[in-house]
Coordinates of C-alpha atoms in Angstrom, one line a residue:
X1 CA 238.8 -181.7 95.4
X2 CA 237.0 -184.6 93.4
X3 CA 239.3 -186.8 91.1
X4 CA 238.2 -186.0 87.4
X5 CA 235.5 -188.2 85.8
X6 CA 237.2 -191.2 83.5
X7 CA 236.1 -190.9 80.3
X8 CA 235.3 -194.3 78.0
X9 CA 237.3 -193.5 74.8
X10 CA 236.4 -196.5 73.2
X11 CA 235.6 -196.5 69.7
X12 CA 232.1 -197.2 70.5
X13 CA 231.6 -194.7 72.7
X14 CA 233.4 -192.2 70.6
X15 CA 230.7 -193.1 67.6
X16 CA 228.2 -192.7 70.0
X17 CA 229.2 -188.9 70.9
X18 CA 230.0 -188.6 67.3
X19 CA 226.1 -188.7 65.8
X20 CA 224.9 -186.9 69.4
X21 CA 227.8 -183.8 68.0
X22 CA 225.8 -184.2 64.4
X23 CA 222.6 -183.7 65.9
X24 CA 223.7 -180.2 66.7
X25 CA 224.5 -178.8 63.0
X26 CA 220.6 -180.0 62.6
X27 CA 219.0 -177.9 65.1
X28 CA 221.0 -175.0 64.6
X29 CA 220.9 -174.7 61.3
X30 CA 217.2 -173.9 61.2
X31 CA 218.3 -170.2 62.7
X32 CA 220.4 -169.1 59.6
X33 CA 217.9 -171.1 56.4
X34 CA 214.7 -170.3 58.1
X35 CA 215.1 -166.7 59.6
X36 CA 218.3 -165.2 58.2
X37 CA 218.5 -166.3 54.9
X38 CA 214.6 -165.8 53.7
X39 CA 212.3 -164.4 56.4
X40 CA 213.6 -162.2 58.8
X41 CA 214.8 -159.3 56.8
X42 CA 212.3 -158.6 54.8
X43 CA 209.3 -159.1 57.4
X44 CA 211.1 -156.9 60.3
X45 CA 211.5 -154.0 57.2
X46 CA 207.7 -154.4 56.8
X47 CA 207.4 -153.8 60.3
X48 CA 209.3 -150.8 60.7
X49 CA 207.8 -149.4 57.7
X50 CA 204.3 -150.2 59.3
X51 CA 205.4 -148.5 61.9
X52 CA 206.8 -145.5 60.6
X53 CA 202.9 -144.7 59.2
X54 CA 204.6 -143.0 56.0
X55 CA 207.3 -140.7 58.1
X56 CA 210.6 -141.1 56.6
X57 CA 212.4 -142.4 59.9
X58 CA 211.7 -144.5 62.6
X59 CA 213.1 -143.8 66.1
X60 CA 215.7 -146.4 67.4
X61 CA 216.8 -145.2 71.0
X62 CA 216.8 -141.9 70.1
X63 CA 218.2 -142.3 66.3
X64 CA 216.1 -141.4 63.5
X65 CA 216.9 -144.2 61.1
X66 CA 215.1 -145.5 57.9
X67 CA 213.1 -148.3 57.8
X68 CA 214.5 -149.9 54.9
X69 CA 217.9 -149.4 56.8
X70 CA 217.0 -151.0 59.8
X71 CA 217.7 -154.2 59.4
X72 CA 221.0 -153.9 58.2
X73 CA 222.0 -151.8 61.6
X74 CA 220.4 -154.4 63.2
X75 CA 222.4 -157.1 61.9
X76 CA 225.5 -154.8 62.5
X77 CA 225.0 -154.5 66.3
X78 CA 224.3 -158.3 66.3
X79 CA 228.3 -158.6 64.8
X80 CA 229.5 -156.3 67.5
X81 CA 227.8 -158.4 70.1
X82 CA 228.8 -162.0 68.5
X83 CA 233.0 -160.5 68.1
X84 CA 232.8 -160.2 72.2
X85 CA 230.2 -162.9 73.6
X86 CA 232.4 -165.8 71.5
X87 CA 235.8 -164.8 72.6
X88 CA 234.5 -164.8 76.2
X89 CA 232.1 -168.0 75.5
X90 CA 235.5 -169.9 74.4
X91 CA 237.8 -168.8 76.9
X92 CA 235.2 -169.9 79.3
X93 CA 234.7 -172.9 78.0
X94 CA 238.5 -173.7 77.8
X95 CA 238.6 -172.1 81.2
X96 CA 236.2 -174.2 83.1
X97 CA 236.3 -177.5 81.0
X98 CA 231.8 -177.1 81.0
X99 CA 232.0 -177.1 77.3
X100 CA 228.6 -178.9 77.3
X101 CA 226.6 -176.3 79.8
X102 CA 227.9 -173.3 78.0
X103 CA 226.9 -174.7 74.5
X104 CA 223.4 -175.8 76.2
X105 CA 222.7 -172.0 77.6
X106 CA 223.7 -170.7 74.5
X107 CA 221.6 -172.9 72.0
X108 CA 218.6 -172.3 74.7
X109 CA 219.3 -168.6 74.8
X110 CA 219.3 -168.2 71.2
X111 CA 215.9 -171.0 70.5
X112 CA 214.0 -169.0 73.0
X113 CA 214.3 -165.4 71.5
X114 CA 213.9 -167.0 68.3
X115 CA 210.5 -168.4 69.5
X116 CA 209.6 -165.4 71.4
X117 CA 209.6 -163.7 67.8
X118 CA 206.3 -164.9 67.5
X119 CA 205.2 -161.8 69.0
X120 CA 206.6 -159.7 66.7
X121 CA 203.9 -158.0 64.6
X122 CA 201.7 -154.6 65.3
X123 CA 204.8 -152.5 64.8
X124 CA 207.0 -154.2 67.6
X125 CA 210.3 -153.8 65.1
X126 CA 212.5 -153.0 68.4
X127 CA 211.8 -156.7 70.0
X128 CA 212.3 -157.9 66.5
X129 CA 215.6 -156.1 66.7
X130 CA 216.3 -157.5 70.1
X131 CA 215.5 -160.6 69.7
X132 CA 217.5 -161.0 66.3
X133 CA 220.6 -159.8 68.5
X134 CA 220.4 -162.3 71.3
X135 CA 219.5 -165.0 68.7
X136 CA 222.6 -164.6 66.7
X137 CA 224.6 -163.8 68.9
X138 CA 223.5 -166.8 70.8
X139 CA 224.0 -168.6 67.6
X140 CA 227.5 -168.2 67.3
X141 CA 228.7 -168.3 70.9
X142 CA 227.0 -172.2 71.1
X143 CA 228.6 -172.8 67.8
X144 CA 232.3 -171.9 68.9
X145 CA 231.9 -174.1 71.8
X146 CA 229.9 -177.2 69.6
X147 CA 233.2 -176.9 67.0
X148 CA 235.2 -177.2 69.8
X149 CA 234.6 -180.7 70.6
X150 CA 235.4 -182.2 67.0
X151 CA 239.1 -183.0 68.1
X152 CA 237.9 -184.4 71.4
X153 CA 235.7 -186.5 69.7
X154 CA 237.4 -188.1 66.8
X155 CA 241.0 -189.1 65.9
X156 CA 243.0 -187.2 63.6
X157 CA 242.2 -189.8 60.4
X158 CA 238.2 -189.6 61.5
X159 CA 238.5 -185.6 61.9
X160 CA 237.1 -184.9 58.0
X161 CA 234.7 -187.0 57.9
X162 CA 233.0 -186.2 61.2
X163 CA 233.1 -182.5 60.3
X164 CA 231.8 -183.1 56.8
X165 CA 228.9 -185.4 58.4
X166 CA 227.9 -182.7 61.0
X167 CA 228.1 -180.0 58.3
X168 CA 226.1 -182.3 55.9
X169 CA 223.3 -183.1 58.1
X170 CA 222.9 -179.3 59.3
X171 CA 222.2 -178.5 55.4
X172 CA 219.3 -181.4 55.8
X173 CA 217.8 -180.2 58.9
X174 CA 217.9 -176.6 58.2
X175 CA 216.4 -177.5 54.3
X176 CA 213.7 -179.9 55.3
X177 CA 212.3 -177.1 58.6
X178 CA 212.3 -174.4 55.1
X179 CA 210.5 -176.7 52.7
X180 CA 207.8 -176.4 55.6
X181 CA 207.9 -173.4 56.0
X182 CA 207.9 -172.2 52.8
X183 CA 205.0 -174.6 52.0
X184 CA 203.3 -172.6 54.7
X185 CA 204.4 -169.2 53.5
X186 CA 202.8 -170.2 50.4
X187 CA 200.2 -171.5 50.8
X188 CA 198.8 -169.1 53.7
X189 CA 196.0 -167.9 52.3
X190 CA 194.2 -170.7 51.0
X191 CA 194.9 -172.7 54.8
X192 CA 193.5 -169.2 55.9
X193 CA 195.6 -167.2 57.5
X194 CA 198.1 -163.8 56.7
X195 CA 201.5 -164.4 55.3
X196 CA 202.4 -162.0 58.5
X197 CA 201.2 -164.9 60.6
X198 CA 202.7 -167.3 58.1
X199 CA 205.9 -165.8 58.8
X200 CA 205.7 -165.4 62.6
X201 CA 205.0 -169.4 62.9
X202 CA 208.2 -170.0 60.4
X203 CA 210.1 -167.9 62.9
X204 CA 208.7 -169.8 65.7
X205 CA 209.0 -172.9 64.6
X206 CA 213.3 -172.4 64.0
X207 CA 213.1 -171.8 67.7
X208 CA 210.9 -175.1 68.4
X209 CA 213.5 -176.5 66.2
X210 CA 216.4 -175.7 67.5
X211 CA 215.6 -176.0 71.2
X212 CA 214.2 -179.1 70.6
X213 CA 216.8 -181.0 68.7
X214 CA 219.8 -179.6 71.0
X215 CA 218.7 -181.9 73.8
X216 CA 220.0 -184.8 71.7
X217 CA 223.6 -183.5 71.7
X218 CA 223.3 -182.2 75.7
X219 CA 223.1 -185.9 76.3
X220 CA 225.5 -187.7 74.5
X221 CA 228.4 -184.8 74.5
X222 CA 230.8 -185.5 77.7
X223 CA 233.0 -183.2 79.0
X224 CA 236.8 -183.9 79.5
X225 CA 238.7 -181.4 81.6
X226 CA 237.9 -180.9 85.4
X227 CA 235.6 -178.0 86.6
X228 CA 238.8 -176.0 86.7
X229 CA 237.0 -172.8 87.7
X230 CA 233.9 -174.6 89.5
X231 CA 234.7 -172.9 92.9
X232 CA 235.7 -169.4 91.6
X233 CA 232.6 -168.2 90.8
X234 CA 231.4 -167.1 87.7
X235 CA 232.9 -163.7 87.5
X236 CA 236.3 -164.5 88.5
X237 CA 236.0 -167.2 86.1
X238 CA 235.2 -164.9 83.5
X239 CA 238.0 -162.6 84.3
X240 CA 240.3 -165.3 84.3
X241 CA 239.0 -166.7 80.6
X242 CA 239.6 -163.0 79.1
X243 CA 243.2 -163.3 80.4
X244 CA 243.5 -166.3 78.7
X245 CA 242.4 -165.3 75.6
X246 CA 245.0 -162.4 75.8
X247 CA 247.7 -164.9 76.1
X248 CA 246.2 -167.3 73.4
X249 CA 246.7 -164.0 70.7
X250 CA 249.8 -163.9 71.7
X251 CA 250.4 -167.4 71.3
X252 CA 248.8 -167.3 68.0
X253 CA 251.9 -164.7 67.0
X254 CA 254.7 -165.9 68.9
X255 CA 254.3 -169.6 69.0
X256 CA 251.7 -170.8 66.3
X257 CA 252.8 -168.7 63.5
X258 CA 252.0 -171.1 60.4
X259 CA 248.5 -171.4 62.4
X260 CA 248.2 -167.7 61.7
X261 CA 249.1 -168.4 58.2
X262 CA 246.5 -170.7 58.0
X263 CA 243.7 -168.2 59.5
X264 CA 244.7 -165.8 57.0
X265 CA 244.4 -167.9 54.1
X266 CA 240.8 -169.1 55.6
X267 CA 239.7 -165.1 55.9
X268 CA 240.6 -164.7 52.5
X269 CA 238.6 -167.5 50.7
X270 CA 235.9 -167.6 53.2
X271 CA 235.3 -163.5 52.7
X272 CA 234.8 -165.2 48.7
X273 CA 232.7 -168.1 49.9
X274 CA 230.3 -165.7 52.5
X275 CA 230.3 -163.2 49.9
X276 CA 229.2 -165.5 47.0
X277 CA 226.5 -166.9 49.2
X278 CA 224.6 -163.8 50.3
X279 CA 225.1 -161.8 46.7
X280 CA 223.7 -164.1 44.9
X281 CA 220.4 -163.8 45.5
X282 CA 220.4 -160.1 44.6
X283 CA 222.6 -161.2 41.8
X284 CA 219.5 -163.8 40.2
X285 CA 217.1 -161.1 40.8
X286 CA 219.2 -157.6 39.8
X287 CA 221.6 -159.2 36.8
X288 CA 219.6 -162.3 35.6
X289 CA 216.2 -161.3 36.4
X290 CA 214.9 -164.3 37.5
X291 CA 212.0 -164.5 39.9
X292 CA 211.1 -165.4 43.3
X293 CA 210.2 -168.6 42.5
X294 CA 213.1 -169.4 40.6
X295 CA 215.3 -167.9 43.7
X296 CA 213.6 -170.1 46.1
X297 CA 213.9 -173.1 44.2
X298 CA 217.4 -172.5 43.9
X299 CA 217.5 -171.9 47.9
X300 CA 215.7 -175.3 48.5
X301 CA 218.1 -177.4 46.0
X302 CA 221.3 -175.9 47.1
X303 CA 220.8 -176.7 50.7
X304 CA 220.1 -180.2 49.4
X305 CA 222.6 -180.8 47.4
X306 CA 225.4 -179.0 49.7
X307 CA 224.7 -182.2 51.9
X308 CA 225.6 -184.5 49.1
X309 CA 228.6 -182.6 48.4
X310 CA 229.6 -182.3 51.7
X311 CA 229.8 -186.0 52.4
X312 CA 231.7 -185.9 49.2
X313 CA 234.2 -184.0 49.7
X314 CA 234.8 -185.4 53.1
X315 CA 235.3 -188.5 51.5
X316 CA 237.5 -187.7 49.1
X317 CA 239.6 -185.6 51.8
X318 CA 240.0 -189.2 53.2
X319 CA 242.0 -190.5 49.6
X320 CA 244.2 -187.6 48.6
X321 CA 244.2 -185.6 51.8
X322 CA 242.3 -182.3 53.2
X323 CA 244.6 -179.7 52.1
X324 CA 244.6 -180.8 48.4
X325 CA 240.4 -180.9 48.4
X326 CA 240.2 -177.5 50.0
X327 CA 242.8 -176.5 47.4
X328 CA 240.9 -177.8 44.5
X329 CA 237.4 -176.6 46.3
X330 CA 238.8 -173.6 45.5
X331 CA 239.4 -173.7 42.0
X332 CA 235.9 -174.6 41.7
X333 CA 234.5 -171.6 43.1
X334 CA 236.5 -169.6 40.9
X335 CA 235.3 -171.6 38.2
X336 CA 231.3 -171.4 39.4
X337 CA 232.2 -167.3 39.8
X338 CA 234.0 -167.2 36.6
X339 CA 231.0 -169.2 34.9
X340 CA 228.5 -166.6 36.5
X341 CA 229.5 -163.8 34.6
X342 CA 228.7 -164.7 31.5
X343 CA 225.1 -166.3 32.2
X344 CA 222.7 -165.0 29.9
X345 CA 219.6 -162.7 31.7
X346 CA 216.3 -165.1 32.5
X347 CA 218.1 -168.3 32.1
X348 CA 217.0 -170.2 35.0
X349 CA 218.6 -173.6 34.3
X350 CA 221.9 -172.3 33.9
X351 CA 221.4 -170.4 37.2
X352 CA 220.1 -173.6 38.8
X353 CA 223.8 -175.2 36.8
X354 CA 226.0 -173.0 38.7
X355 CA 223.8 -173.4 42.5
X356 CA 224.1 -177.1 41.9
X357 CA 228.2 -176.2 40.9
X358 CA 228.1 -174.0 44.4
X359 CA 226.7 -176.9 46.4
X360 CA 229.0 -179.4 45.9
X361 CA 232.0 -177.3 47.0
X362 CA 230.4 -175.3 49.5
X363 CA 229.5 -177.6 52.4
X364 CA 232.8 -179.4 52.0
X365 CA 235.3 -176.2 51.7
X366 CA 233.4 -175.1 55.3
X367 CA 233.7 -178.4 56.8
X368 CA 237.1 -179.4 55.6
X369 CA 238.5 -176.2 56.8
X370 CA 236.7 -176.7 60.2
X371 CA 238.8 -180.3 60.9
X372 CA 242.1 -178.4 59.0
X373 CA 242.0 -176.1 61.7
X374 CA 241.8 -178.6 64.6
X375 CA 244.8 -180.1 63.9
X376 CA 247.5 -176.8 64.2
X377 CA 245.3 -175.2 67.7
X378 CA 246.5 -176.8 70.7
X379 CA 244.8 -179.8 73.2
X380 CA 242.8 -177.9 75.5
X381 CA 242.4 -174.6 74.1
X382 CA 240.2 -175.4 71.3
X383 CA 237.2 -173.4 72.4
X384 CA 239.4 -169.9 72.4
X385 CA 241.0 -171.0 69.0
X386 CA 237.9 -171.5 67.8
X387 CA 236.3 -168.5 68.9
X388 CA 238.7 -166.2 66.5
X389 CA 238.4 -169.0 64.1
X390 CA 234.8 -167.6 64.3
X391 CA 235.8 -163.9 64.1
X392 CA 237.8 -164.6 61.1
X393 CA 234.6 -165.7 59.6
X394 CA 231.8 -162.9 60.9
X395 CA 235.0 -159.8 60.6
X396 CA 236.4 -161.1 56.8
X397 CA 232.8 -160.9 55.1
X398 CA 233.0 -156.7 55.5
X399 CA 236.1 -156.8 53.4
X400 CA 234.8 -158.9 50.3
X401 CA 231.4 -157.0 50.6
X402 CA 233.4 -154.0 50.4
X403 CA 235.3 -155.1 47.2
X404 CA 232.1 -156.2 45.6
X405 CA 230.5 -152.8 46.5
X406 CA 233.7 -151.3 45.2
X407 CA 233.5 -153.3 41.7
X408 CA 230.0 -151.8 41.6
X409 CA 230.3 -148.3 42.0
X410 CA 233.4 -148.2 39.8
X411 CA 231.8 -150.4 37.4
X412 CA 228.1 -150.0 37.6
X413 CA 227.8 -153.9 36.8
X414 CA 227.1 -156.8 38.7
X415 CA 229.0 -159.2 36.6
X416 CA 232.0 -157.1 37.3
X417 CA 231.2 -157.3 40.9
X418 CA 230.5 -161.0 41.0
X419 CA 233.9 -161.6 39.1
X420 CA 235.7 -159.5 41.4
X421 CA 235.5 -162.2 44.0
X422 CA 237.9 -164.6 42.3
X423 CA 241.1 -162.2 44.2
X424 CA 239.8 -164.3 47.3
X425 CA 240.1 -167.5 46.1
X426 CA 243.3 -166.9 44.6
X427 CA 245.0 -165.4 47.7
X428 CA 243.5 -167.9 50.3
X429 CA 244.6 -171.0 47.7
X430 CA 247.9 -169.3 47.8
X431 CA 248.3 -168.9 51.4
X432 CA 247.1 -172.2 52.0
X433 CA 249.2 -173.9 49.6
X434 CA 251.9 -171.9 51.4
X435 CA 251.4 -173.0 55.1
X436 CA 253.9 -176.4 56.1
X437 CA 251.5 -177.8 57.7
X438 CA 253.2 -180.9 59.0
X439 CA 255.2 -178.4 60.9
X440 CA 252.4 -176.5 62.0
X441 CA 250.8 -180.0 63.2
X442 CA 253.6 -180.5 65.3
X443 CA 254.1 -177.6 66.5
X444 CA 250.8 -177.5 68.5
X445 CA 251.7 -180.8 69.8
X446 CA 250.1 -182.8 67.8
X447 CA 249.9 -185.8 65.6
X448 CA 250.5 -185.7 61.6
X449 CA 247.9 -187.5 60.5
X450 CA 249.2 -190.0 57.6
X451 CA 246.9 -188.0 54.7
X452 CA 246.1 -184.1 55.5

């Protein structure tokens, strides 16, 4: 067997794989601005209403299913598939020690079906389906692996500020790829071509874009354990990950418990932060009756501005520690959500006041809570922790939809709804507050860093 590779932890070198890891949160983050958040959705429901010709159903493997419901049991499958791909992605990745490959076939995965939605016109609203599925599933199997090398790659004092960087510059990239694309979407007609086409490039280029700014990362990332599982083969390999992960749960209960604290305090004000971020769109259009300029200007800024903030936050993490900025992160978002319910109908300023608000915590609560987490998860087993750190985020977002949908039917107001949200804030800052997390530090074998 070879003698594993010496790795240069020198503070140069470490710097050096430090802006290669940022360059990641750049090409990624064109998948979830440029095709999940404003084109995907409503173009593939134009398709399958195309489709349907005026029937009231499309047919979906044998299911008779409504066109303006498709997407939404579209990106329901895609959840499914992303719970069981990461957990086997991070246990792999643990497993074998080729953190770098898997993140690589993942990323490429993902930017080819995004590209390959190109050919998704005419009616084709199945390969749209499919190709949304392996795209975000992709998505977040790369991602689990990509957060997994934060503690590898920084020291427990630079942990904050290298998550808040990476998160940072992914709100750049993925903002700067939408300015063009929305300039495109625009302006289709009078460059002359159909917003249908207009679309189909945007989707294409997040694909271009994410492909080709992964290769920076794939050369500067190193991996540190030996191929563990190199001679196994792959499906031996994967077997063994999956038993892994089993005893990593367990772990999580047995021997970690104040890490499972901490994961419950993050589903709690993450399910307010996810919930927050995809209502309010309807929210602006629905309750404040602003229009679609004013919704995509607000889009544009926020993505902006949530790089400033993150970079913020991270450094004032740095001064009076991580807990204490997450903690009063949170009392900003139930500020910003308080604030919301009592903004006046067609009052775009104010709305464009509370995105700004939204901005500046958003980016940092996400990123601060990222390099939290790396300190109470175990040396090599951060891939698997991070994998249900990943679960906690996808599975916790049903629950504060739920409530919001709750506050609406009971209520028949979306101010009511858009309140309701505050519970989450409340019970993760709680739980958070609650966790000893000195102890919790220690206790996977790590060192307290001297602010956190």
């Amino acid at each position: 067997m070879a003698s594993p590779q010496v790795i240069d932890e020198s503070p140069q070198a470490r710097t050096r794989e430090q802006k290669g890891w940022y360059w990641y949160d750049w090409a990624n983050s064109a998948f979830p601005t440029t095709v999940m958040t404003v084109f995907l959705g409503p173009y593939l429901t134009e398709i399958a209403e195309q489709a349907a010709n005026g029937a009231p159903f499309v047919d979906v493997i044998g299911f008779d299913v409504r066109p303006s419901a498709y997407y939404s049991f579209v990106v329901g499958v895609a959840a499914v598939c992303q719970i069981v791909v990461m957990l086997i992605a991070g246990a792999l990745a643990d497993h074998t020690g080729r953190k770098k490959e898997i993140m690589g076939f993942f990323a490429y995965l993902g930017s080819a079906a995004t590209l390959l939605m190109w050919f998704v016109a005419d009616g084709a609203y199945l390969l749209g389906g499919v190709l949304f599925i392996v795209g975000q599933t992709s998505f977040a199997a790369a991602f689990v692996v990509y957060n997994s090398f934060l503690p590898q790659i920084s020291t427990p004092e630079e942990r904050d500020s290298v998550s808040a960087r990476g998160w940072g510059f992914g709100y750049l990239g993925g903002g700067l790829l939408l300015v063009v694309n929305l300039g495109l979407f625009l302006n289709a007609e009078a460059i002359g071509i159909s917003t249908g086409t207009a679309v189909r490039l945007a989707l294409a280029s997040a694909g271009l874009w994410w492909g080709g700014f992964t290769i920076i990362p794939l050369l500067r990332l190193r991996n540190r354990r030996g191929e563990a599982a190199a001679d196994e083969g792959a499906v031996r390999a994967v077997a063994l990950s999956v038993r892994q992960l089993g005893r990593t749960i367990r772990d999580l209960v047995t021997r970690y418990p104040l890490t499972l604290v901490f994961l419950l305090a993050y589903i709690a004000y993450n399910d307010g932060v996810q919930t927050v971020i995809s209502f309010s769109a309807t929210y602006a259009d629905q309750e404040l009756r602003l229009g679609e300029t004013e919704r995509i200007g607000a889009i544009l800024m926020v993505q902006f501005v949530a790089f400033f903030g993150a970079i913020l936050l991270g450094r004032i993490a740095v001064r009076i520690g991580t807990r204490k900025t997450v903690l009063w992160s949170l009392a900003g978002w139930c500020g910003v959500v308080a604030a919301a319910y009592f903004v006046p109908p067609e009052r775009p300023l104010l709305f464009f006041a509370l995105g700004f608000a939204i901005a500046i915590v958003m980016g940092g609560t996400q990123a601060l809570s990222r390099s939290l987490f790396s300190h109470v998860i175990p040396k090599g087993r951060e891939a698997e922790y991070y994998s249900l750190y990943e679960i906690s985020d996808k599975g916790a977002t049903l629950i504060g939809s739920f409530t919001l949908g709750l506050a609406l039917q009971l209520t028949d107001s979306y101010r009511y709804g858009i309140v309701s949200l505050v519970i989450f804030f409340v019970i993760g800052g709680v739980l958070l507050a609650s966790v000893n997390l000195p102890k919790a530090i220690r206790a996977a074998g790590n060192d307290v860093p001297e602010r956190i």
